């Protein structure tokens, strides 16, 4: 059954110069008991996925939905197909790709025959797969092309939970390499429209499975170190608190529960910083084409930095365009104190995109990239994003926002 409004899609179809946007209804897809082959209740969805699988098998790159963000997928084990991902995104060759699998059988086919996952990895896969968690595994260079791993000894793998993504991988019957489906450096797409606008002229096909439920990328975890600890290289859809809870519950008393260490918060790694093995360490990331300023409203500035008032900040923004009102995009929680001071500020025109309540960081995560892309689309001259607490999904939200922002300001009320 197709229930989603098709107005926007019709618009996309008429505008389409190259990419075909094919509709999929995620709820019409189910999987047989062994989790391998998909069943379709809806013929449109079956036809869309069949066409997409055909494109991938022909070594093309296509746009497709996952529960985190839209991906730009191509055959992971075919170096020339994987190369299309890099050229389409303008992605630097030293930034490795995540490989997506739809079954444990497919996972095993990628790993060195002698490798056995640790107890921690077994727990993490049991609790969070399929889902928004990417794990680093030792790579078997005789199987995984070096272009995918960017010559690293490890390969990043995840099993997505989105029915369209799982069905696509299962129909192709081979692992799919997929970064987020955006030009390198831009915010990740959470709707098919975002992919179309950015990469539509470079792709032949985009699957539209509706908005992504998580809204920002998977958590990238390295648990291969000898100390047995879990290192979070990129916070994401699965929270650090959830990972800690799962390890505590499943490994339990008596055995040593691994620690969960977050990069930059709990550990530094100079070698890793020199290579872009997690997003934004070496390259610009998540930035729309307009400047983004991060506003801290409930923490005091670090030593040497002064705070400012909103009225002083707004006064300074007015000077950026003498001839016309300055268009200010506001990406703020729905209960933000900033909103109390935006009425009738002369010379400024506000467009507000709400990030959900302060107490609900999962909603903020879901809306963040959509907000950045929407405010850019609406012609903002500058986007102001309000900081939230770095807890639960807020850790991943702030990781992305700090990288998107060219400047930070501390606001005193
Ligand atoms: O949710 C997601 O992870 C999305 C969807 C499409 O699955 N994909 C995604 O891919 O965000 P991408 O390429 O935008 O980000 C993956 C990050 C890269 O920045 C890369 O540095 C890191 O994962 N990565 C990949 N392989 C790695 C490896 N072997 N070691 C360390 N980091 C790795
Ligand atoms: Mg990305």
Short mmCIF file of C-alpha atoms and ligand atoms in Angstrom, two decimals:
data_model
loop_
_atom_site.label_atom_id
_atom_site.label_comp_id
_atom_site.label_asym_id
_atom_site.label_seq_id
_atom_site.Cartn_x
_atom_site.Cartn_y
_atom_site.Cartn_z
CA UNK A 1 0.00 0.00 0.00
CA UNK A 2 1.33 3.44 -0.95
CA UNK A 3 0.17 6.07 1.50
CA UNK A 4 2.77 8.80 1.28
CA UNK A 5 1.92 12.04 -0.48
CA UNK A 6 3.34 12.03 -3.99
CA UNK A 7 3.23 15.79 -4.67
CA UNK A 8 6.92 16.35 -4.05
CA UNK A 9 7.81 13.25 -6.02
CA UNK A 10 5.80 14.42 -9.02
CA UNK A 11 7.74 17.65 -8.84
CA UNK A 12 10.98 15.69 -8.76
CA UNK A 13 9.96 13.59 -11.74
CA UNK A 14 9.11 16.61 -13.88
CA UNK A 15 12.35 18.35 -12.87
CA UNK A 16 14.48 15.27 -13.37
CA UNK A 17 17.10 15.71 -16.05
CA UNK A 18 18.99 12.56 -15.18
CA UNK A 19 18.24 10.72 -11.95
CA UNK A 20 15.02 8.72 -11.87
CA UNK A 21 13.48 8.92 -8.43
CA UNK A 22 11.73 5.62 -7.73
CA UNK A 23 9.31 5.25 -4.90
CA UNK A 24 9.51 2.49 -2.28
CA UNK A 25 7.12 1.83 0.57
CA UNK A 26 9.25 0.46 3.45
CA UNK A 27 6.23 -1.06 5.23
CA UNK A 28 5.46 -3.24 2.21
CA UNK A 29 8.76 -5.13 2.62
CA UNK A 30 9.17 -8.13 4.91
CA UNK A 31 11.88 -10.72 5.35
CA UNK A 32 11.73 -14.47 5.64
CA UNK A 33 12.77 -16.11 8.87
CA UNK A 34 16.43 -16.42 7.93
CA UNK A 35 16.46 -12.65 7.36
CA UNK A 36 17.82 -13.06 3.89
CA UNK A 37 15.35 -12.64 1.01
CA UNK A 38 12.74 -9.85 0.94
CA UNK A 39 9.01 -10.28 0.21
CA UNK A 40 7.05 -7.40 -1.32
CA UNK A 41 3.37 -6.58 -0.73
CA UNK A 42 3.52 -3.76 -3.23
CA UNK A 43 4.42 -4.09 -6.91
CA UNK A 44 5.75 -0.52 -7.26
CA UNK A 45 8.24 -1.17 -4.46
CA UNK A 46 9.25 -4.50 -5.96
CA UNK A 47 9.81 -2.88 -9.37
CA UNK A 48 11.82 0.01 -7.86
CA UNK A 49 14.07 -2.33 -5.92
CA UNK A 50 14.52 -4.68 -8.86
CA UNK A 51 15.62 -1.74 -11.05
CA UNK A 52 17.97 -0.48 -8.33
CA UNK A 53 19.54 -3.92 -7.82
CA UNK A 54 20.07 -4.16 -11.57
CA UNK A 55 21.88 -0.79 -11.59
CA UNK A 56 24.13 -1.81 -8.73
CA UNK A 57 24.96 -5.15 -10.35
CA UNK A 58 25.92 -3.19 -13.48
CA UNK A 59 28.58 -1.39 -11.37
CA UNK A 60 26.62 1.90 -11.12
CA UNK A 61 26.28 4.05 -7.98
CA UNK A 62 22.73 4.90 -6.83
CA UNK A 63 21.07 6.82 -3.98
CA UNK A 64 19.10 4.76 -1.45
CA UNK A 65 17.58 5.26 2.02
CA UNK A 66 18.97 3.83 5.23
CA UNK A 67 17.60 4.46 8.72
CA UNK A 68 20.49 6.88 9.41
CA UNK A 69 20.94 8.98 6.24
CA UNK A 70 20.62 8.35 2.50
CA UNK A 71 23.57 6.40 1.10
CA UNK A 72 25.38 6.47 -2.23
CA UNK A 73 25.74 2.75 -2.89
CA UNK A 74 27.84 0.65 -5.26
CA UNK A 75 29.30 -2.86 -5.26
CA UNK A 76 31.84 -3.00 -2.43
CA UNK A 77 33.88 -5.83 -3.88
CA UNK A 78 34.28 -4.26 -7.35
CA UNK A 79 37.02 -1.62 -7.32
CA UNK A 80 35.73 0.22 -10.40
CA UNK A 81 32.18 0.39 -9.00
CA UNK A 82 33.53 1.68 -5.69
CA UNK A 83 35.60 4.26 -7.60
CA UNK A 84 32.34 5.76 -8.93
CA UNK A 85 31.38 6.63 -5.36
CA UNK A 86 34.53 8.68 -4.91
CA UNK A 87 34.15 10.49 -8.25
CA UNK A 88 30.42 11.20 -7.75
CA UNK A 89 30.93 12.68 -4.28
CA UNK A 90 34.26 14.34 -4.96
CA UNK A 91 35.49 12.31 -2.01
CA UNK A 92 39.21 12.27 -1.15
CA UNK A 93 40.72 8.85 -1.87
CA UNK A 94 42.16 8.57 1.65
CA UNK A 95 38.70 8.50 3.31
CA UNK A 96 37.53 4.86 3.59
CA UNK A 97 33.95 3.66 2.95
CA UNK A 98 31.52 1.71 5.11
CA UNK A 99 30.50 -1.68 3.70
CA UNK A 100 26.84 -2.64 4.22
CA UNK A 101 25.71 -6.25 4.62
CA UNK A 102 22.26 -7.81 4.98
CA UNK A 103 23.16 -11.03 6.81
CA UNK A 104 25.73 -12.67 9.07
CA UNK A 105 26.58 -14.95 6.16
CA UNK A 106 27.52 -11.92 4.08
CA UNK A 107 29.55 -10.49 6.97
CA UNK A 108 31.56 -13.70 7.29
CA UNK A 109 32.28 -13.71 3.56
CA UNK A 110 34.16 -10.43 4.03
CA UNK A 111 36.34 -11.37 6.97
CA UNK A 112 39.66 -13.24 7.09
CA UNK A 113 38.86 -16.97 7.52
CA UNK A 114 40.83 -17.22 10.77
CA UNK A 115 39.18 -14.20 12.44
CA UNK A 116 36.65 -14.72 15.24
CA UNK A 117 34.79 -11.70 16.68
CA UNK A 118 35.36 -10.79 20.34
CA UNK A 119 32.66 -11.26 22.98
CA UNK A 120 32.11 -7.47 22.92
CA UNK A 121 31.49 -7.51 19.17
CA UNK A 122 29.08 -10.43 19.58
CA UNK A 123 27.15 -8.38 22.13
CA UNK A 124 27.16 -5.23 19.99
CA UNK A 125 25.96 -7.11 16.90
CA UNK A 126 23.29 -8.96 18.87
CA UNK A 127 21.97 -5.74 20.43
CA UNK A 128 22.39 -3.16 17.66
CA UNK A 129 22.35 -5.00 14.33
CA UNK A 130 20.58 -4.43 12.13
CA UNK A 131 20.95 -0.74 13.02
CA UNK A 132 22.97 2.45 13.24
CA UNK A 133 26.25 0.89 14.44
CA UNK A 134 29.37 0.44 12.29
CA UNK A 135 32.14 -1.87 13.53
CA UNK A 136 35.74 -2.02 12.34
CA UNK A 137 36.91 -5.52 11.43
CA UNK A 138 40.27 -6.77 10.18
CA UNK A 139 40.14 -6.52 6.42
CA UNK A 140 40.97 -9.38 4.10
CA UNK A 141 42.79 -7.60 1.25
CA UNK A 142 42.20 -10.55 -1.03
CA UNK A 143 38.45 -9.84 -0.76
CA UNK A 144 37.93 -6.15 0.00
CA UNK A 145 39.46 -3.77 -2.58
CA UNK A 146 41.96 -1.30 -1.18
CA UNK A 147 40.02 1.62 -2.63
CA UNK A 148 37.22 0.80 -0.14
CA UNK A 149 39.47 0.67 2.93
CA UNK A 150 41.80 3.43 1.66
CA UNK A 151 44.62 0.98 2.38
CA UNK A 152 43.75 0.63 6.05
CA UNK A 153 44.18 -2.81 7.65
CA UNK A 154 40.56 -2.60 8.84
CA UNK A 155 37.20 -2.47 7.07
CA UNK A 156 34.14 -0.68 8.51
CA UNK A 157 30.97 -2.79 8.27
CA UNK A 158 27.35 -2.25 9.22
CA UNK A 159 24.04 -4.06 8.76
CA UNK A 160 21.37 -1.39 8.17
CA UNK A 161 17.83 -1.88 9.51
CA UNK A 162 15.96 0.11 6.87
CA UNK A 163 13.84 -2.41 4.92
CA UNK A 164 14.73 -0.77 1.58
CA UNK A 165 18.47 -0.91 2.30
CA UNK A 166 18.30 -4.52 3.54
CA UNK A 167 16.18 -5.60 0.59
CA UNK A 168 18.52 -3.91 -1.86
CA UNK A 169 21.62 -5.62 -0.46
CA UNK A 170 19.81 -8.98 -0.32
CA UNK A 171 18.62 -8.68 -3.95
CA UNK A 172 22.09 -7.74 -5.14
CA UNK A 173 23.37 -10.62 -2.99
CA UNK A 174 26.66 -8.80 -2.39
CA UNK A 175 27.93 -6.18 0.05
CA UNK A 176 27.28 -2.53 -0.85
CA UNK A 177 29.77 0.22 -0.05
CA UNK A 178 27.97 3.45 0.81
CA UNK A 179 28.97 6.80 2.22
CA UNK A 180 26.31 9.42 2.82
CA UNK A 181 24.83 10.54 -0.53
CA UNK A 182 26.07 14.13 -0.47
CA UNK A 183 28.89 16.01 -2.17
CA UNK A 184 31.92 15.81 0.07
CA UNK A 185 31.78 18.41 2.84
CA UNK A 186 28.01 19.02 2.70
CA UNK A 187 25.38 18.00 5.29
CA UNK A 188 24.22 14.41 4.90
CA UNK A 189 20.87 13.88 3.13
CA UNK A 190 17.90 12.62 5.12
CA UNK A 191 15.32 12.74 2.30
CA UNK A 192 15.40 11.71 -1.36
CA UNK A 193 14.86 15.38 -2.30
CA UNK A 194 18.17 16.28 -0.62
CA UNK A 195 20.02 13.65 -2.69
CA UNK A 196 18.29 14.77 -5.86
CA UNK A 197 19.16 18.41 -5.34
CA UNK A 198 22.83 17.70 -4.62
CA UNK A 199 23.69 14.71 -6.84
CA UNK A 200 20.64 14.31 -9.13
CA UNK A 201 22.54 15.33 -12.24
CA UNK A 202 25.28 12.77 -11.57
CA UNK A 203 23.12 9.73 -10.78
CA UNK A 204 20.80 7.60 -12.87
CA UNK A 205 18.63 6.41 -9.97
CA UNK A 206 17.56 7.41 -6.47
CA UNK A 207 15.27 5.22 -4.36
CA UNK A 208 12.84 7.29 -2.29
CA UNK A 209 11.84 5.47 0.89
CA UNK A 210 10.70 8.59 2.77
CA UNK A 211 12.58 10.50 5.48
CA UNK A 212 15.28 8.69 7.48
CA UNK A 213 14.15 7.89 11.01
CA UNK A 214 17.49 8.43 12.80
CA UNK A 215 18.62 11.47 10.76
CA UNK A 216 22.36 11.33 11.38
CA UNK A 217 24.98 8.75 10.58
CA UNK A 218 25.89 5.52 12.32
CA UNK A 219 28.18 5.31 15.34
CA UNK A 220 31.63 4.12 14.17
CA UNK A 221 33.29 1.83 16.72
CA UNK A 222 36.76 0.32 16.88
CA UNK A 223 36.91 -2.62 19.29
CA UNK A 224 40.01 -4.23 17.83
CA UNK A 225 42.54 -2.87 20.32
CA UNK A 226 44.44 -5.25 22.57
CA UNK A 227 43.12 -3.61 25.74
CA UNK A 228 39.63 -4.81 24.77
CA UNK A 229 38.12 -1.35 25.17
CA UNK A 230 35.57 0.06 22.76
CA UNK A 231 36.65 3.24 20.99
CA UNK A 232 33.95 5.42 19.48
CA UNK A 233 35.55 7.10 16.47
CA UNK A 234 32.35 8.86 15.44
CA UNK A 235 29.33 9.25 17.75
CA UNK A 236 26.10 8.52 15.90
CA UNK A 237 22.68 6.91 15.90
CA UNK A 238 23.47 4.35 18.64
CA UNK A 239 24.33 6.27 21.79
CA UNK A 240 27.39 5.73 23.99
CA UNK A 241 25.03 5.21 26.93
CA UNK A 242 23.26 2.40 25.03
CA UNK A 243 26.58 0.73 24.14
CA UNK A 244 27.75 0.92 27.77
CA UNK A 245 24.42 -0.46 28.98
CA UNK A 246 24.47 -3.38 26.54
CA UNK A 247 28.03 -4.38 27.48
CA UNK A 248 27.24 -4.11 31.18
CA UNK A 249 24.10 -6.19 30.90
CA UNK A 250 25.41 -8.88 28.55
CA UNK A 251 28.96 -9.31 29.83
CA UNK A 252 27.90 -8.72 33.41
CA UNK A 253 29.53 -9.20 36.76
CA UNK A 254 32.48 -11.52 37.15
CA UNK A 255 33.96 -10.63 33.76
CA UNK A 256 35.72 -7.36 33.01
CA UNK A 257 33.30 -5.06 31.18
CA UNK A 258 35.14 -3.10 28.46
CA UNK A 259 35.25 0.68 28.77
CA UNK A 260 33.67 2.82 26.10
CA UNK A 261 36.00 5.67 25.12
CA UNK A 262 34.88 8.55 22.91
CA UNK A 263 37.42 10.10 20.57
CA UNK A 264 38.44 13.62 21.62
CA UNK A 265 36.44 13.34 24.86
CA UNK A 266 38.24 10.35 26.39
CA UNK A 267 41.20 9.72 24.12
CA UNK A 268 43.29 11.44 21.47
CA UNK A 269 44.98 9.77 18.57
CA UNK A 270 47.52 11.85 16.68
CA UNK A 271 47.99 9.24 13.93
CA UNK A 272 44.24 9.06 13.37
CA UNK A 273 43.93 12.84 13.24
CA UNK A 274 46.48 12.96 10.43
CA UNK A 275 44.37 10.64 8.30
CA UNK A 276 40.65 11.18 7.86
CA UNK A 277 39.56 7.91 9.43
CA UNK A 278 36.68 9.60 11.13
CA UNK A 279 34.63 12.36 9.57
CA UNK A 280 35.75 15.93 9.85
CA UNK A 281 39.16 15.27 11.31
CA UNK A 282 40.99 16.29 8.19
CA UNK A 283 38.34 17.62 5.82
CA UNK A 284 35.55 20.16 6.07
CA UNK A 285 32.28 18.45 6.95
CA UNK A 286 28.54 18.90 7.22
CA UNK A 287 28.66 22.53 6.05
CA UNK A 288 25.91 24.15 4.01
CA UNK A 289 27.00 26.86 1.56
CA UNK A 290 26.05 29.58 4.06
CA UNK A 291 28.01 30.29 7.27
CA UNK A 292 26.90 28.48 10.41
CA UNK A 293 27.41 29.94 13.90
CA UNK A 294 27.04 27.78 17.00
CA UNK A 295 25.38 29.50 19.98
CA UNK A 296 26.06 28.22 23.50
CA UNK A 297 23.21 29.41 25.70
CA UNK A 298 23.70 27.44 28.90
CA UNK A 299 27.48 27.15 29.36
CA UNK A 300 30.04 29.82 30.17
CA UNK A 301 32.78 30.58 27.64
CA UNK A 302 36.19 28.91 27.87
CA UNK A 303 39.03 30.98 29.37
CA UNK A 304 39.97 33.88 27.13
CA UNK A 305 36.58 34.01 25.32
CA UNK A 306 33.93 36.62 26.13
CA UNK A 307 30.19 36.06 26.11
CA UNK A 308 27.82 38.36 24.25
CA UNK A 309 24.14 39.26 24.48
CA UNK A 310 21.64 38.33 21.81
CA UNK A 311 20.94 41.98 21.06
CA UNK A 312 24.65 42.64 20.47
CA UNK A 313 24.88 39.55 18.26
CA UNK A 314 21.81 40.61 16.26
CA UNK A 315 23.19 44.16 15.93
CA UNK A 316 26.44 42.78 14.49
CA UNK A 317 24.53 40.62 11.97
CA UNK A 318 22.63 43.66 10.63
CA UNK A 319 25.84 45.20 9.39
CA UNK A 320 26.48 42.30 6.97
CA UNK A 321 23.93 43.65 4.42
CA UNK A 322 23.27 47.38 4.37
CA UNK A 323 20.77 47.30 1.48
CA UNK A 324 18.27 44.68 2.66
CA UNK A 325 17.18 42.75 5.73
CA UNK A 326 19.59 39.97 6.67
CA UNK A 327 17.97 36.54 6.46
CA UNK A 328 18.80 34.62 9.62
CA UNK A 329 18.04 30.90 9.80
CA UNK A 330 17.49 29.73 13.38
CA UNK A 331 17.95 26.05 14.19
CA UNK A 332 16.84 25.86 17.80
CA UNK A 333 14.94 23.68 20.26
CA UNK A 334 11.20 24.42 20.30
CA UNK A 335 11.51 25.68 23.91
CA UNK A 336 14.56 27.86 23.20
CA UNK A 337 15.03 31.10 25.14
CA UNK A 338 16.37 32.70 21.94
CA UNK A 339 12.87 32.66 20.46
CA UNK A 340 11.67 35.10 23.15
CA UNK A 341 13.96 37.78 21.67
CA UNK A 342 13.43 37.47 17.93
CA UNK A 343 10.17 39.42 17.60
CA UNK A 344 10.52 42.51 15.46
CA UNK A 345 14.28 42.93 15.37
CA UNK A 346 14.60 45.56 12.67
CA UNK A 347 16.92 44.70 9.79
CA UNK A 348 16.75 40.94 10.45
CA UNK A 349 14.32 38.41 8.97
CA UNK A 350 14.15 35.14 10.92
CA UNK A 351 13.23 31.71 9.58
CA UNK A 352 12.93 29.19 12.41
CA UNK A 353 13.44 25.41 12.07
CA UNK A 354 12.56 23.63 15.30
CA UNK A 355 14.76 20.87 16.68
CA UNK A 356 12.23 19.39 19.13
CA UNK A 357 12.27 19.88 22.89
CA UNK A 358 15.61 20.34 24.72
CA UNK A 359 14.77 17.19 26.70
CA UNK A 360 14.53 15.06 23.52
CA UNK A 361 17.91 14.88 21.72
CA UNK A 362 16.71 12.00 19.49
CA UNK A 363 14.32 14.45 17.81
CA UNK A 364 17.13 16.98 17.43
CA UNK A 365 19.28 14.27 15.77
CA UNK A 366 16.40 13.40 13.45
CA UNK A 367 15.90 17.03 12.38
CA UNK A 368 19.44 18.51 12.34
CA UNK A 369 20.60 17.87 8.75
CA UNK A 370 17.10 18.47 7.39
CA UNK A 371 17.18 21.82 9.21
CA UNK A 372 20.58 22.86 7.85
CA UNK A 373 19.57 21.91 4.29
CA UNK A 374 16.11 23.52 4.56
CA UNK A 375 17.43 26.82 5.94
CA UNK A 376 20.08 26.89 3.20
CA UNK A 377 17.38 26.22 0.59
CA UNK A 378 15.27 29.08 1.96
CA UNK A 379 18.03 31.57 1.20
CA UNK A 380 19.44 32.21 4.70
CA UNK A 381 22.47 34.53 4.80
CA UNK A 382 23.58 32.91 8.04
CA UNK A 383 22.37 29.95 10.11
CA UNK A 384 22.47 30.12 13.93
CA UNK A 385 22.37 26.72 15.66
CA UNK A 386 21.78 26.46 19.40
CA UNK A 387 24.03 24.04 21.28
CA UNK A 388 22.46 21.18 23.25
CA UNK A 389 23.88 18.94 26.00
CA UNK A 390 26.44 16.39 24.82
CA UNK A 391 24.47 13.47 26.22
CA UNK A 392 22.75 10.54 24.48
CA UNK A 393 22.01 11.58 20.86
CA UNK A 394 23.20 15.07 21.82
CA UNK A 395 26.81 13.85 21.63
CA UNK A 396 26.45 13.02 17.93
CA UNK A 397 24.41 16.17 17.26
CA UNK A 398 27.12 18.39 18.78
CA UNK A 399 29.87 16.46 16.95
CA UNK A 400 28.20 17.37 13.63
CA UNK A 401 27.27 20.94 14.59
CA UNK A 402 30.79 21.80 15.77
CA UNK A 403 32.15 20.66 12.41
CA UNK A 404 29.47 22.52 10.42
CA UNK A 405 30.06 25.80 12.31
CA UNK A 406 32.75 28.25 11.31
CA UNK A 407 32.30 30.21 14.55
CA UNK A 408 31.00 29.79 18.13
CA UNK A 409 29.45 32.42 20.41
CA UNK A 410 28.54 32.23 24.11
CA UNK A 411 25.27 34.03 24.84
CA UNK A 412 24.50 35.61 28.21
CA UNK A 413 20.85 36.33 29.02
O1 LIG B 1 25.09 5.90 8.74
C1 LIG B 1 26.09 5.80 8.05
O2 LIG B 1 27.16 5.37 8.49
C2 LIG B 1 25.98 6.23 6.56
C3 LIG B 1 24.96 5.30 5.88
C4 LIG B 1 24.88 5.54 4.39
O3 LIG B 1 25.27 3.99 6.17
N1 LIG B 1 27.26 6.19 5.94
C5 LIG B 1 28.20 7.09 6.22
O4 LIG B 1 29.34 6.95 5.47
O5 LIG B 1 28.07 7.98 7.05
P1 LIG B 1 30.46 8.09 5.38
O6 LIG B 1 31.42 7.65 4.37
O7 LIG B 1 29.78 9.38 5.14
O8 LIG B 1 31.14 8.03 6.78
C6 LIG B 1 31.84 6.85 7.17
C7 LIG B 1 33.00 7.19 8.01
C8 LIG B 1 34.07 7.82 7.14
O9 LIG B 1 34.24 9.18 7.41
C9 LIG B 1 35.32 7.07 7.46
O10 LIG B 1 36.35 7.93 7.84
C10 LIG B 1 34.94 6.11 8.60
O11 LIG B 1 33.54 5.98 8.56
N2 LIG B 1 35.59 4.83 8.27
C11 LIG B 1 35.34 4.02 7.23
N3 LIG B 1 36.21 2.99 7.22
C12 LIG B 1 37.02 3.16 8.27
C13 LIG B 1 38.14 2.44 8.80
N4 LIG B 1 38.59 1.33 8.23
N5 LIG B 1 38.74 2.93 9.90
C14 LIG B 1 38.27 4.05 10.52
N6 LIG B 1 37.22 4.77 10.06
C15 LIG B 1 36.62 4.34 8.95
MG1 LIG B 2 29.42 11.39 5.10
#
